[in-house]
Amino acid sequence: MISLQSPPLHLFRQRDKQSMKILIFNCGSSSIKFKLFNMPEESLLAEGAIERVGSEDALASLRTTHGKVESIQAIQDYPSGFAVIKSMLLDKDNGALASLSEVSACGHRVVHGGEDFGGSMRIDNELEAGIEAVFELAPLHNPPNLTGIKESQKMFGDIPQIACFDTAFHQSIPEVAFRYALPEDLYTHHRIRRYGFHGMSHQFVARRAAKLMGKHKYSVNLITCHLGNGSSIAAVRDGHSIDTSMGLTPLEGLVMGTRSGDLDPGILFYLQRKGYDTESLDVMLNKKSGLLGVSGTSNDVRDLELKAGKGDEKAALALDVFAYRIKKYIGSYMAVLNRVDAIVFTGGIGENGVAMRSRILAEMDQQGILIDGPRNDIHTGVEGEIQASTSRIKIMVIPTNEELAIARDTFKLSNSK
Ligand code: ADP
């Protein structure tokens, strides 16, 4: 006789694998981006965005298996933006959900977690207060991140909401690397230290690299290069970040599309004495520098490569300055790590920039780094190894997927008690 009290094993297995729809939000000062995943299958069901929130001509878009729909309409604030997202998702013809109750959990990208959050966390009142406590450190990002969380709570009611922090992966950085050589009270009273960003991406590619190498995630030493409009690089020892190029803010470190990265702080005093005010220096360093500043024409590596190919010397110099800074950081992280198993490239430039990868790693063969031309050429947006057979250190291209990383953490945390 079959006992009804103990169901057959396959039913338990089925229940373990039960799919959950998880909605991921990335809320900026003027945009709300979202992706709907089926987990644990990791299939993308829908993705969309509201761009230009706060304007008469905001752009709302949704892409599902039915295709893409777009509309331009007045969306003055976050509540109106979330109302539009709801109606797009529930649309009978082009939507992705029959009811909001199909969504089991929401995951939120939160830029700054300060020193309190070393990993993704389930959101409660205390956590919301923690996000608010570091508003000052990320004034452009954390306030809209928290508004998005509150709107999502209103929209979905009592389901798990998970916060995933850009800074969390770098909380393992030791004090010797995160402290600036400034008077101590700037750290103790003003929390001025290196935090680092792009953590979800560095962690995602570090875990993937370990898997591709057939090693345990906590046994690999890596240098992960996230090169996009914003760029950063991290030294990863035994799977943990031990140094990274971005600091208190995302301005430090590498040369970026429009950000300067590292510079002599004396430049700021010099310019202030010449009459530049704080606001204009902020705009100059964040919006007018980097590739754009040096080339004078573009922040896009593709444009600059075309221009350099036609003899534009400023474009060629911008590309060289960009690559040289990355090479210097790779060298310093090799010194810090001692053993490096692989250098990993990700982000729009890292994944697709064939010529840029060659430029960065040129003449490093004496240090055990030798890129293979043909292998590099075929890895455009494709995962794989691009080192020559004689290279001691592996060179890997791994497309990043920060939203999927958030979906994985959300799935894991919303299932744990
Ligand atoms: P974001 O930081 O905004 O997420 P991405 O990671 O999408 O940026 O990277 C955008 C950058 O990727 C573009 O500015 C462009 O310079 C670069 N990029 C995209 N495709 C290529 C390519 N084929 N070759 C070189 N660079 C590329």
CSV table of C-alpha atoms and ligand atoms in Angstrom, one decimal:
chain,number,residue,atom,x,y,z
A,1,MET,CA,0.0,0.0,0.0
A,2,ILE,CA,1.3,3.5,-0.8
A,3,SER,CA,1.4,5.9,2.2
A,4,LEU,CA,0.0,9.3,1.4
A,5,GLN,CA,2.0,10.8,4.2
A,6,SER,CA,5.3,10.3,2.6
A,7,PRO,CA,5.1,11.3,-1.1
A,8,PRO,CA,7.4,9.5,-3.5
A,9,LEU,CA,10.9,11.0,-3.9
A,10,HIS,CA,10.3,12.5,-7.4
A,11,LEU,CA,7.6,14.8,-6.0
A,12,PHE,CA,10.0,16.2,-3.5
A,13,ARG,CA,12.6,16.7,-6.3
A,14,GLN,CA,10.0,18.5,-8.4
A,15,ARG,CA,9.1,20.8,-5.5
A,16,ASP,CA,12.8,21.6,-4.9
A,17,LYS,CA,13.1,22.7,-8.4
A,18,GLN,CA,9.9,24.7,-8.5
A,19,SER,CA,10.4,27.8,-10.7
A,20,MET,CA,10.1,31.3,-9.4
A,21,LYS,CA,9.6,34.5,-11.3
A,22,ILE,CA,12.0,37.1,-10.0
A,23,LEU,CA,11.9,40.8,-11.0
A,24,ILE,CA,15.1,42.8,-10.9
A,25,PHE,CA,15.2,46.6,-10.6
A,26,ASN,CA,18.1,49.0,-11.4
A,27,CYS,CA,16.8,52.4,-10.4
A,28,GLY,CA,18.8,55.5,-11.4
A,29,SER,CA,18.2,59.2,-11.0
A,30,SER,CA,16.3,59.4,-14.3
A,31,SER,CA,15.8,55.7,-15.3
A,32,ILE,CA,14.1,52.6,-14.0
A,33,LYS,CA,15.5,49.4,-15.7
A,34,PHE,CA,14.0,46.0,-15.0
A,35,LYS,CA,14.4,42.3,-16.0
A,36,LEU,CA,12.1,39.4,-15.2
A,37,PHE,CA,13.8,36.0,-14.8
A,38,ASN,CA,12.5,32.5,-14.3
A,39,MET,CA,14.7,31.0,-11.6
A,40,PRO,CA,16.5,28.7,-11.1
A,41,GLU,CA,16.4,28.1,-14.9
A,42,GLU,CA,17.9,31.6,-15.4
A,43,SER,CA,15.7,32.2,-18.4
A,44,LEU,CA,15.0,35.9,-19.2
A,45,LEU,CA,11.2,36.4,-19.6
A,46,ALA,CA,11.1,40.1,-20.1
A,47,GLU,CA,13.2,43.3,-19.9
A,48,GLY,CA,12.3,46.9,-20.1
A,49,ALA,CA,13.0,50.4,-18.9
A,50,ILE,CA,11.6,53.8,-18.3
A,51,GLU,CA,14.1,56.4,-19.5
A,52,ARG,CA,13.9,60.2,-18.8
A,53,VAL,CA,11.8,59.8,-15.7
A,54,GLY,CA,10.7,63.3,-14.6
A,55,SER,CA,10.0,64.5,-18.2
A,56,GLU,CA,7.1,65.0,-20.6
A,57,ASP,CA,8.6,62.7,-23.1
A,58,ALA,CA,9.8,59.7,-21.1
A,59,LEU,CA,10.4,56.5,-23.0
A,60,ALA,CA,8.8,53.3,-21.7
A,61,SER,CA,9.9,50.0,-23.3
A,62,LEU,CA,9.3,46.3,-22.8
A,63,ARG,CA,10.8,43.4,-24.7
A,64,THR,CA,9.3,39.9,-24.3
A,65,THR,CA,9.0,36.8,-26.4
A,66,HIS,CA,6.2,38.6,-28.2
A,67,GLY,CA,8.5,41.3,-29.4
A,68,LYS,CA,9.3,44.9,-28.3
A,69,VAL,CA,6.8,47.7,-27.5
A,70,GLU,CA,7.8,51.3,-26.9
A,71,SER,CA,5.8,54.4,-26.0
A,72,ILE,CA,6.6,58.1,-25.3
A,73,GLN,CA,4.6,59.7,-22.5
A,74,ALA,CA,4.8,62.1,-19.6
A,75,ILE,CA,6.2,60.3,-16.6
A,76,GLN,CA,6.8,62.8,-13.8
A,77,ASP,CA,8.0,60.6,-11.0
A,78,TYR,CA,8.8,57.2,-9.7
A,79,PRO,CA,5.2,56.2,-8.7
A,80,SER,CA,4.0,57.0,-12.2
A,81,GLY,CA,7.0,55.1,-13.6
A,82,PHE,CA,6.1,52.0,-11.6
A,83,ALA,CA,2.4,52.3,-12.7
A,84,VAL,CA,3.6,52.2,-16.3
A,85,ILE,CA,5.8,49.2,-15.7
A,86,LYS,CA,2.8,47.4,-14.1
A,87,SER,CA,0.5,48.1,-17.0
A,88,MET,CA,3.2,47.0,-19.5
A,89,LEU,CA,3.9,43.7,-17.7
A,90,LEU,CA,0.2,42.9,-17.4
A,91,ASP,CA,-0.7,43.9,-20.9
A,92,LYS,CA,-2.8,41.1,-22.4
A,93,ASP,CA,-1.2,41.2,-25.9
A,94,ASN,CA,2.4,42.2,-25.2
A,95,GLY,CA,2.9,41.7,-21.5
A,96,ALA,CA,4.8,39.0,-19.5
A,97,LEU,CA,2.5,38.3,-16.5
A,98,ALA,CA,-1.2,37.4,-16.1
A,99,SER,CA,-1.1,38.7,-12.5
A,100,LEU,CA,1.5,40.5,-10.3
A,101,SER,CA,1.1,37.6,-7.8
A,102,GLU,CA,3.2,35.5,-10.2
A,103,VAL,CA,6.3,37.4,-9.1
A,104,SER,CA,7.8,35.6,-6.0
A,105,ALA,CA,10.6,38.1,-5.2
A,106,CYS,CA,12.2,41.3,-6.3
A,107,GLY,CA,16.0,42.1,-6.4
A,108,HIS,CA,17.3,45.6,-6.3
A,109,ARG,CA,20.7,47.0,-7.3
A,110,VAL,CA,21.9,49.3,-4.6
A,111,VAL,CA,25.1,51.3,-5.4
A,112,HIS,CA,26.5,52.0,-1.9
A,113,GLY,CA,26.3,49.7,1.1
A,114,GLY,CA,29.0,51.5,3.1
A,115,GLU,CA,30.8,49.3,5.6
A,116,ASP,CA,27.6,47.6,6.9
A,117,PHE,CA,26.8,45.3,4.0
A,118,GLY,CA,29.3,42.7,2.8
A,119,GLY,CA,26.8,40.7,0.8
A,120,SER,CA,23.2,40.8,-0.6
A,121,MET,CA,20.6,41.1,2.1
A,122,ARG,CA,16.8,40.7,2.6
A,123,ILE,CA,15.3,44.2,2.9
A,124,ASP,CA,13.7,45.2,6.2
A,125,ASN,CA,13.4,48.5,8.1
A,126,GLU,CA,16.9,48.3,9.5
A,127,LEU,CA,18.4,47.7,6.0
A,128,GLU,CA,16.4,50.6,4.5
A,129,ALA,CA,17.9,52.8,7.3
A,130,GLY,CA,21.3,51.4,6.4
A,131,ILE,CA,20.9,52.5,2.8
A,132,GLU,CA,19.7,55.9,3.9
A,133,ALA,CA,22.7,56.2,6.2
A,134,VAL,CA,25.1,56.3,3.3
A,135,PHE,CA,23.0,58.7,1.1
A,136,GLU,CA,25.9,61.2,1.6
A,137,LEU,CA,28.4,58.8,0.1
A,138,ALA,CA,26.3,58.2,-3.1
A,139,PRO,CA,23.9,61.1,-3.4
A,140,LEU,CA,23.1,60.4,-7.0
A,141,HIS,CA,22.4,56.7,-6.6
A,142,ASN,CA,21.3,55.6,-3.2
A,143,PRO,CA,18.2,57.9,-3.0
A,144,PRO,CA,16.6,56.6,-6.2
A,145,ASN,CA,17.7,53.0,-5.3
A,146,LEU,CA,15.7,53.3,-2.1
A,147,THR,CA,12.7,55.0,-3.8
A,148,GLY,CA,12.6,52.0,-6.2
A,149,ILE,CA,12.6,49.6,-3.2
A,150,LYS,CA,9.7,51.4,-1.7
A,151,GLU,CA,7.7,51.5,-4.9
A,152,SER,CA,8.3,47.9,-5.5
A,153,GLN,CA,7.1,47.1,-2.0
A,154,LYS,CA,3.9,49.0,-2.7
A,155,MET,CA,3.4,47.2,-6.0
A,156,PHE,CA,4.1,43.7,-4.9
A,157,GLY,CA,3.0,43.6,-1.2
A,158,ASP,CA,4.5,41.1,1.1
A,159,ILE,CA,7.1,39.2,-1.0
A,160,PRO,CA,10.8,39.1,-0.3
A,161,GLN,CA,12.7,42.2,-1.5
A,162,ILE,CA,16.5,41.7,-1.7
A,163,ALA,CA,19.2,44.4,-1.9
A,164,CYS,CA,22.4,43.6,-3.8
A,165,PHE,CA,25.2,46.2,-3.3
A,166,ASP,CA,27.8,47.3,-5.8
A,167,THR,CA,30.2,47.8,-2.9
A,168,ALA,CA,29.6,44.4,-1.1
A,169,PHE,CA,32.1,42.2,-3.0
A,170,HIS,CA,34.9,44.7,-2.1
A,171,GLN,CA,34.2,44.6,1.7
A,172,SER,CA,36.8,41.9,2.0
A,173,ILE,CA,39.6,44.4,1.0
A,174,PRO,CA,42.0,44.7,3.9
A,175,GLU,CA,42.6,48.0,5.7
A,176,VAL,CA,46.1,48.4,4.2
A,177,ALA,CA,44.4,48.7,0.8
A,178,PHE,CA,41.2,50.5,1.7
A,179,ARG,CA,42.7,53.3,3.8
A,180,TYR,CA,43.9,56.6,2.2
A,181,ALA,CA,47.0,58.1,3.8
A,182,LEU,CA,44.9,60.9,5.3
A,183,PRO,CA,44.4,62.0,8.9
A,184,GLU,CA,42.6,59.2,10.8
A,185,ASP,CA,39.5,61.2,11.7
A,186,LEU,CA,38.6,61.5,8.0
A,187,TYR,CA,38.1,57.8,8.1
A,188,THR,CA,36.6,57.4,11.6
A,189,HIS,CA,34.3,60.5,11.4
A,190,HIS,CA,33.7,61.0,7.7
A,191,ARG,CA,34.0,57.4,6.5
A,192,ILE,CA,36.5,58.4,3.8
A,193,ARG,CA,38.1,55.1,2.6
A,194,ARG,CA,38.2,53.1,-0.6
A,195,TYR,CA,34.9,51.2,-1.1
A,196,GLY,CA,35.0,50.1,-4.7
A,197,PHE,CA,32.1,49.5,-7.1
A,198,HIS,CA,31.0,47.2,-9.9
A,199,GLY,CA,31.1,44.5,-7.2
A,200,MET,CA,28.3,42.4,-8.7
A,201,SER,CA,30.2,42.2,-12.0
A,202,HIS,CA,33.7,41.5,-10.6
A,203,GLN,CA,32.1,38.7,-8.4
A,204,PHE,CA,30.1,37.3,-11.3
A,205,VAL,CA,33.1,37.0,-13.6
A,206,ALA,CA,35.4,35.7,-10.8
A,207,ARG,CA,33.0,32.9,-10.0
A,208,ARG,CA,32.6,32.1,-13.7
A,209,ALA,CA,36.4,32.1,-14.3
A,210,ALA,CA,36.8,29.6,-11.4
A,211,LYS,CA,34.2,27.4,-12.9
A,212,LEU,CA,35.7,27.5,-16.4
A,213,MET,CA,39.1,26.6,-14.9
A,214,GLY,CA,37.6,23.7,-13.0
A,215,LYS,CA,38.7,25.2,-9.7
A,216,HIS,CA,36.8,25.9,-6.4
A,217,LYS,CA,35.6,29.5,-6.3
A,218,TYR,CA,37.7,30.2,-3.2
A,219,SER,CA,40.9,28.9,-4.7
A,220,VAL,CA,41.6,31.3,-7.6
A,221,ASN,CA,43.8,34.4,-7.9
A,222,LEU,CA,42.5,36.7,-10.6
A,223,ILE,CA,42.8,40.2,-12.0
A,224,THR,CA,39.3,41.1,-13.2
A,225,CYS,CA,39.0,44.1,-15.6
A,226,HIS,CA,35.5,45.6,-15.9
A,227,LEU,CA,35.9,48.0,-18.9
A,228,GLY,CA,32.8,49.9,-20.0
A,229,ASN,CA,31.8,53.5,-19.8
A,230,GLY,CA,32.7,53.2,-16.2
A,231,SER,CA,35.8,51.0,-15.7
A,232,SER,CA,37.4,49.4,-12.7
A,233,ILE,CA,39.8,46.6,-12.0
A,234,ALA,CA,40.0,44.2,-9.0
A,235,ALA,CA,42.6,42.0,-7.5
A,236,VAL,CA,41.0,38.7,-6.3
A,237,ARG,CA,42.8,36.4,-4.0
A,238,ASP,CA,41.2,33.0,-3.2
A,239,GLY,CA,38.0,34.3,-4.7
A,240,HIS,CA,37.8,37.4,-2.5
A,241,SER,CA,38.4,41.0,-3.6
A,242,ILE,CA,41.6,42.3,-1.9
A,243,ASP,CA,42.0,45.6,-3.9
A,244,THR,CA,40.1,47.6,-6.5
A,245,SER,CA,40.7,50.8,-8.4
A,246,MET,CA,37.6,52.7,-7.6
A,247,GLY,CA,37.6,54.5,-4.2
A,248,LEU,CA,35.3,56.6,-2.1
A,249,THR,CA,33.5,57.4,-5.4
A,250,PRO,CA,33.6,55.8,-8.9
A,251,LEU,CA,36.0,58.6,-10.0
A,252,GLU,CA,39.3,57.0,-8.8
A,253,GLY,CA,41.4,54.5,-10.8
A,254,LEU,CA,41.2,53.8,-14.5
A,255,VAL,CA,40.7,56.3,-17.3
A,256,MET,CA,37.0,56.0,-18.2
A,257,GLY,CA,34.7,57.3,-21.0
A,258,THR,CA,34.4,60.7,-19.4
A,259,ARG,CA,36.0,60.3,-16.0
A,260,SER,CA,39.7,61.1,-15.3
A,261,GLY,CA,40.5,58.3,-12.9
A,262,ASP,CA,43.6,58.8,-10.8
A,263,LEU,CA,45.2,62.3,-10.8
A,264,ASP,CA,47.4,64.5,-8.6
A,265,PRO,CA,45.0,66.1,-6.0
A,266,GLY,CA,47.3,69.1,-6.3
A,267,ILE,CA,45.6,69.8,-9.7
A,268,LEU,CA,42.4,70.6,-7.9
A,269,PHE,CA,44.0,73.2,-5.6
A,270,TYR,CA,45.8,74.7,-8.5
A,271,LEU,CA,42.6,75.1,-10.5
A,272,GLN,CA,40.7,76.4,-7.5
A,273,ARG,CA,43.2,79.1,-7.1
A,274,LYS,CA,42.6,79.9,-10.7
A,275,GLY,CA,38.9,80.4,-10.0
A,276,TYR,CA,37.3,77.1,-10.8
A,277,ASP,CA,34.6,76.3,-8.3
A,278,THR,CA,33.7,72.9,-6.8
A,279,GLU,CA,30.8,72.3,-9.2
A,280,SER,CA,32.8,73.0,-12.4
A,281,LEU,CA,35.6,70.8,-11.2
A,282,ASP,CA,33.1,68.0,-10.5
A,283,VAL,CA,31.6,68.3,-13.9
A,284,MET,CA,35.1,68.5,-15.5
A,285,LEU,CA,36.4,65.3,-13.8
A,286,ASN,CA,33.3,63.3,-14.2
A,287,LYS,CA,31.8,64.4,-17.5
A,288,LYS,CA,34.5,66.0,-19.6
A,289,SER,CA,37.7,64.0,-18.9
A,290,GLY,CA,38.8,60.5,-19.7
A,291,LEU,CA,38.7,59.3,-23.3
A,292,LEU,CA,36.5,62.3,-24.2
A,293,GLY,CA,38.9,64.8,-22.6
A,294,VAL,CA,42.0,63.5,-24.2
A,295,SER,CA,40.6,62.9,-27.6
A,296,GLY,CA,38.4,66.0,-27.6
A,297,THR,CA,35.8,64.2,-29.7
A,298,SER,CA,34.4,60.9,-28.2
A,299,ASN,CA,34.1,58.7,-25.2
A,300,ASP,CA,33.5,55.6,-27.3
A,301,VAL,CA,36.4,53.2,-28.0
A,302,ARG,CA,34.8,52.2,-31.3
A,303,ASP,CA,34.7,55.8,-32.6
A,304,LEU,CA,38.2,56.5,-31.4
A,305,GLU,CA,39.6,53.4,-33.1
A,306,LEU,CA,38.0,54.5,-36.4
A,307,LYS,CA,39.4,58.0,-36.0
A,308,ALA,CA,42.9,56.8,-34.9
A,309,GLY,CA,42.8,54.5,-38.0
A,310,LYS,CA,42.3,57.6,-40.2
A,311,GLY,CA,45.2,59.4,-38.6
A,312,ASP,CA,43.6,61.3,-35.7
A,313,GLU,CA,46.5,61.6,-33.3
A,314,LYS,CA,44.4,62.8,-30.3
A,315,ALA,CA,42.1,59.7,-30.7
A,316,ALA,CA,45.2,57.5,-30.8
A,317,LEU,CA,46.7,59.1,-27.7
A,318,ALA,CA,43.4,58.8,-25.8
A,319,LEU,CA,43.4,55.0,-26.5
A,320,ASP,CA,47.0,54.7,-25.4
A,321,VAL,CA,46.4,56.6,-22.2
A,322,PHE,CA,43.4,54.4,-21.4
A,323,ALA,CA,45.4,51.2,-22.1
A,324,TYR,CA,48.5,52.4,-20.3
A,325,ARG,CA,46.6,53.0,-17.0
A,326,ILE,CA,45.1,49.5,-17.1
A,327,LYS,CA,48.5,48.0,-17.8
A,328,LYS,CA,50.0,49.8,-14.8
A,329,TYR,CA,47.2,48.5,-12.5
A,330,ILE,CA,47.6,44.9,-13.8
A,331,GLY,CA,51.3,45.2,-13.0
A,332,SER,CA,50.6,46.5,-9.5
A,333,TYR,CA,48.0,43.8,-8.8
A,334,MET,CA,50.4,41.1,-10.0
A,335,ALA,CA,52.8,42.4,-7.4
A,336,VAL,CA,50.1,42.3,-4.7
A,337,LEU,CA,48.7,38.9,-5.6
A,338,ASN,CA,52.1,37.2,-6.2
A,339,ARG,CA,50.4,34.3,-8.0
A,340,VAL,CA,47.9,35.2,-10.8
A,341,ASP,CA,45.9,32.4,-12.4
A,342,ALA,CA,44.0,34.5,-15.0
A,343,ILE,CA,43.3,38.1,-16.2
A,344,VAL,CA,39.6,38.4,-17.0
A,345,PHE,CA,38.1,41.0,-19.3
A,346,THR,CA,34.5,42.0,-19.1
A,347,GLY,CA,32.2,45.0,-19.8
A,348,GLY,CA,31.5,46.5,-23.2
A,349,ILE,CA,35.2,47.2,-24.0
A,350,GLY,CA,36.6,44.2,-22.2
A,351,GLU,CA,34.2,41.8,-23.9
A,352,ASN,CA,34.3,43.3,-27.4
A,353,GLY,CA,37.5,45.4,-27.7
A,354,VAL,CA,39.8,43.1,-29.5
A,355,ALA,CA,42.3,45.8,-30.4
A,356,MET,CA,42.1,47.3,-26.9
A,357,ARG,CA,42.9,44.0,-25.2
A,358,SER,CA,46.0,43.6,-27.4
A,359,ARG,CA,47.0,47.2,-26.7
A,360,ILE,CA,46.7,46.6,-22.9
A,361,LEU,CA,48.6,43.3,-22.8
A,362,ALA,CA,51.3,44.1,-25.4
A,363,GLU,CA,54.9,43.4,-24.3
A,364,MET,CA,54.1,41.6,-21.0
A,365,ASP,CA,55.5,38.2,-22.2
A,366,GLN,CA,58.4,38.4,-19.7
A,367,GLN,CA,55.7,38.5,-17.0
A,368,GLY,CA,54.1,35.4,-18.4
A,369,ILE,CA,51.3,37.2,-20.2
A,370,LEU,CA,51.0,36.5,-24.0
A,371,ILE,CA,47.8,37.1,-25.9
A,372,ASP,CA,47.0,34.9,-29.0
A,373,GLY,CA,46.1,37.1,-32.0
A,374,PRO,CA,43.6,34.7,-33.7
A,375,ARG,CA,42.0,33.6,-30.4
A,376,ASN,CA,41.6,37.2,-29.4
A,377,ASP,CA,40.0,38.1,-32.7
A,378,ILE,CA,37.3,35.5,-32.5
A,379,HIS,CA,36.3,36.4,-28.9
A,380,THR,CA,34.0,39.3,-29.5
A,381,GLY,CA,31.3,39.2,-26.9
A,382,VAL,CA,32.0,35.5,-26.5
A,383,GLU,CA,33.3,33.6,-23.5
A,384,GLY,CA,36.6,31.9,-23.7
A,385,GLU,CA,40.4,31.9,-23.3
A,386,ILE,CA,42.6,34.1,-25.5
A,387,GLN,CA,46.1,33.4,-24.2
A,388,ALA,CA,48.9,31.9,-26.4
A,389,SER,CA,49.9,28.3,-25.5
A,390,THR,CA,53.1,29.6,-24.0
A,391,SER,CA,51.4,32.1,-21.7
A,392,ARG,CA,51.8,31.2,-18.0
A,393,ILE,CA,48.8,33.3,-17.1
A,394,LYS,CA,45.4,32.6,-18.6
A,395,ILE,CA,43.6,35.5,-20.3
A,396,MET,CA,39.9,35.1,-20.3
A,397,VAL,CA,36.9,37.0,-21.9
A,398,ILE,CA,33.7,36.6,-19.8
A,399,PRO,CA,30.6,38.6,-20.6
A,400,THR,CA,29.2,40.0,-17.4
A,401,ASN,CA,25.6,39.7,-16.3
A,402,GLU,CA,25.0,41.9,-13.3
A,403,GLU,CA,21.2,41.4,-13.4
A,404,LEU,CA,21.6,37.6,-13.5
A,405,ALA,CA,23.9,37.9,-10.5
A,406,ILE,CA,21.2,39.9,-8.7
A,407,ALA,CA,18.6,37.3,-9.7
A,408,ARG,CA,20.7,34.5,-8.3
A,409,ASP,CA,21.2,36.2,-5.0
A,410,THR,CA,17.5,37.1,-4.8
A,411,PHE,CA,16.5,33.5,-5.5
A,412,LYS,CA,18.9,32.2,-2.9
A,413,LEU,CA,18.0,34.6,-0.2
A,414,SER,CA,14.3,34.6,-0.8
A,415,ASN,CA,14.4,30.8,-0.4
A,416,SER,CA,16.4,30.8,2.8
A,417,LYS,CA,14.7,31.2,6.2
B,1,ADP,P1,28.3,50.9,-19.3
B,1,ADP,O1,29.4,51.1,-18.3
B,1,ADP,O2,27.5,52.1,-19.7
B,1,ADP,O3,27.5,49.7,-18.9
B,1,ADP,P2,29.2,49.1,-21.4
B,1,ADP,O4,29.8,48.1,-20.5
B,1,ADP,O5,28.0,48.8,-22.1
B,1,ADP,O6,29.0,50.5,-20.6
B,1,ADP,O7,30.4,49.5,-22.4
B,1,ADP,C1,30.1,50.6,-23.3
B,1,ADP,C2,31.4,50.8,-24.1
B,1,ADP,O8,31.8,49.6,-24.7
B,1,ADP,C3,31.2,51.8,-25.3
B,1,ADP,O9,31.4,53.1,-24.9
B,1,ADP,C4,32.3,51.3,-26.3
B,1,ADP,O10,33.4,52.1,-26.1
B,1,ADP,C5,32.6,49.9,-25.8
B,1,ADP,N1,32.5,49.0,-26.9
B,1,ADP,C6,31.3,48.3,-27.4
B,1,ADP,N2,31.6,47.5,-28.4
B,1,ADP,C7,32.9,47.7,-28.7
B,1,ADP,C8,33.8,47.1,-29.7
B,1,ADP,N3,33.4,46.2,-30.6
B,1,ADP,N4,35.1,47.5,-29.6
B,1,ADP,C9,35.5,48.3,-28.7
B,1,ADP,N5,34.8,48.9,-27.7
B,1,ADP,C10,33.5,48.6,-27.7
